[in-house]
Amino acid sequence: MAKNSGVRVPGAVIAAGGLVGGYGVARWTKKRQLGGVVLAAAGAAAAQQWRQRAGGKAAGALSVAYVAAFAGSHPLAKKVGAWPSVFGVAGAVALASWVVADRRG
């Protein structure tokens, strides 16, 4: 069995990747459910990182921000376009993650 190298991907990267990747998968495959799987898997992985680095309350708050970013990207896309919206909310979640959890690790 491989030994854990101790290298962890920051929650900010996982969360932003989940938002961008989830949208990209849904758009390119034309299967929203597949995008949802990517979004959910990344959200769960990010939440685990947040919990380990900053505790349960911070993980809960950042998870709410992740879901709110996903929901908020839809109305924002009507104003600025789909990709700018996704990148904007992904950046906001990544920044929040870094401020609350990742800079501690």
Short mmCIF file of N, CA and C in Angstrom, two decimals, residues 29-63:
data_model
loop_
_atom_site.label_atom_id
_atom_site.label_comp_id
_atom_site.label_asym_id
_atom_site.label_seq_id
_atom_site.Cartn_x
_atom_site.Cartn_y
_atom_site.Cartn_z
N THR A 29 -21.13 17.56 -21.93
CA THR A 29 -21.80 16.26 -22.13
C THR A 29 -23.28 16.43 -22.38
N LYS A 30 -23.81 17.62 -22.09
CA LYS A 30 -25.25 17.89 -22.16
C LYS A 30 -26.03 17.02 -21.18
N LYS A 31 -25.36 16.60 -20.13
CA LYS A 31 -25.98 15.80 -19.06
C LYS A 31 -25.76 16.52 -17.74
N ARG A 32 -26.78 17.25 -17.32
CA ARG A 32 -26.68 18.03 -16.09
C ARG A 32 -26.37 17.16 -14.89
N GLN A 33 -26.87 15.92 -14.89
CA GLN A 33 -26.64 15.02 -13.76
C GLN A 33 -25.15 14.71 -13.58
N LEU A 34 -24.43 14.57 -14.68
CA LEU A 34 -22.99 14.32 -14.57
C LEU A 34 -22.28 15.52 -13.97
N GLY A 35 -22.69 16.70 -14.38
CA GLY A 35 -22.12 17.91 -13.78
C GLY A 35 -22.43 17.97 -12.29
N GLY A 36 -23.63 17.54 -11.93
CA GLY A 36 -24.01 17.51 -10.52
C GLY A 36 -23.16 16.54 -9.71
N VAL A 37 -22.80 15.42 -10.31
CA VAL A 37 -21.93 14.45 -9.63
C VAL A 37 -20.57 15.08 -9.36
N VAL A 38 -20.02 15.76 -10.35
CA VAL A 38 -18.73 16.44 -10.18
C VAL A 38 -18.84 17.50 -9.09
N LEU A 39 -19.89 18.30 -9.15
CA LEU A 39 -20.12 19.36 -8.17
C LEU A 39 -20.22 18.78 -6.75
N ALA A 40 -21.00 17.72 -6.59
CA ALA A 40 -21.20 17.11 -5.27
C ALA A 40 -19.93 16.45 -4.75
N ALA A 41 -19.23 15.73 -5.61
CA ALA A 41 -18.00 15.06 -5.17
C ALA A 41 -16.95 16.07 -4.72
N ALA A 42 -16.79 17.13 -5.49
CA ALA A 42 -15.83 18.17 -5.11
C ALA A 42 -16.26 18.88 -3.84
N GLY A 43 -17.55 19.14 -3.71
CA GLY A 43 -18.05 19.78 -2.49
C GLY A 43 -17.79 18.93 -1.26
N ALA A 44 -17.99 17.63 -1.37
CA ALA A 44 -17.73 16.73 -0.24
C ALA A 44 -16.24 16.69 0.09
N ALA A 45 -15.40 16.63 -0.93
CA ALA A 45 -13.95 16.61 -0.70
C ALA A 45 -13.47 17.93 -0.09
N ALA A 46 -13.99 19.03 -0.59
CA ALA A 46 -13.60 20.34 -0.03
C ALA A 46 -14.06 20.45 1.43
N ALA A 47 -15.28 20.00 1.70
CA ALA A 47 -15.80 20.07 3.07
C ALA A 47 -14.93 19.26 4.03
N GLN A 48 -14.43 18.13 3.57
CA GLN A 48 -13.55 17.32 4.41
C GLN A 48 -12.26 18.08 4.71
N GLN A 49 -11.69 18.73 3.71
CA GLN A 49 -10.49 19.55 3.93
C GLN A 49 -10.78 20.69 4.90
N TRP A 50 -11.90 21.36 4.69
CA TRP A 50 -12.25 22.48 5.56
C TRP A 50 -12.43 22.03 7.00
N ARG A 51 -13.07 20.89 7.19
CA ARG A 51 -13.29 20.36 8.54
C ARG A 51 -11.96 20.05 9.21
N GLN A 52 -11.05 19.44 8.48
CA GLN A 52 -9.75 19.09 9.05
C GLN A 52 -8.92 20.32 9.39
N ARG A 53 -9.03 21.34 8.58
CA ARG A 53 -8.18 22.52 8.78
C ARG A 53 -8.78 23.57 9.71
N ALA A 54 -10.11 23.69 9.70
CA ALA A 54 -10.71 24.81 10.45
C ALA A 54 -11.87 24.42 11.34
N GLY A 55 -12.26 23.14 11.35
CA GLY A 55 -13.33 22.70 12.23
C GLY A 55 -14.69 22.64 11.55
N GLY A 56 -15.63 22.08 12.29
CA GLY A 56 -16.97 21.83 11.76
C GLY A 56 -17.77 23.07 11.41
N LYS A 57 -17.70 24.08 12.26
CA LYS A 57 -18.48 25.31 11.97
C LYS A 57 -17.99 25.98 10.70
N ALA A 58 -16.68 26.07 10.55
CA ALA A 58 -16.13 26.68 9.34
C ALA A 58 -16.48 25.85 8.12
N ALA A 59 -16.38 24.53 8.24
CA ALA A 59 -16.73 23.65 7.12
C ALA A 59 -18.20 23.82 6.74
N GLY A 60 -19.05 23.93 7.74
CA GLY A 60 -20.47 24.14 7.46
C GLY A 60 -20.73 25.46 6.75
N ALA A 61 -20.09 26.52 7.23
CA ALA A 61 -20.27 27.83 6.61
C ALA A 61 -19.74 27.85 5.18
N LEU A 62 -18.58 27.24 4.96
CA LEU A 62 -18.02 27.21 3.61
C LEU A 62 -18.85 26.31 2.68
N SER A 63 -19.41 25.26 3.22
CA SER A 63 -20.29 24.41 2.41
C SER A 63 -21.53 25.16 1.98
#
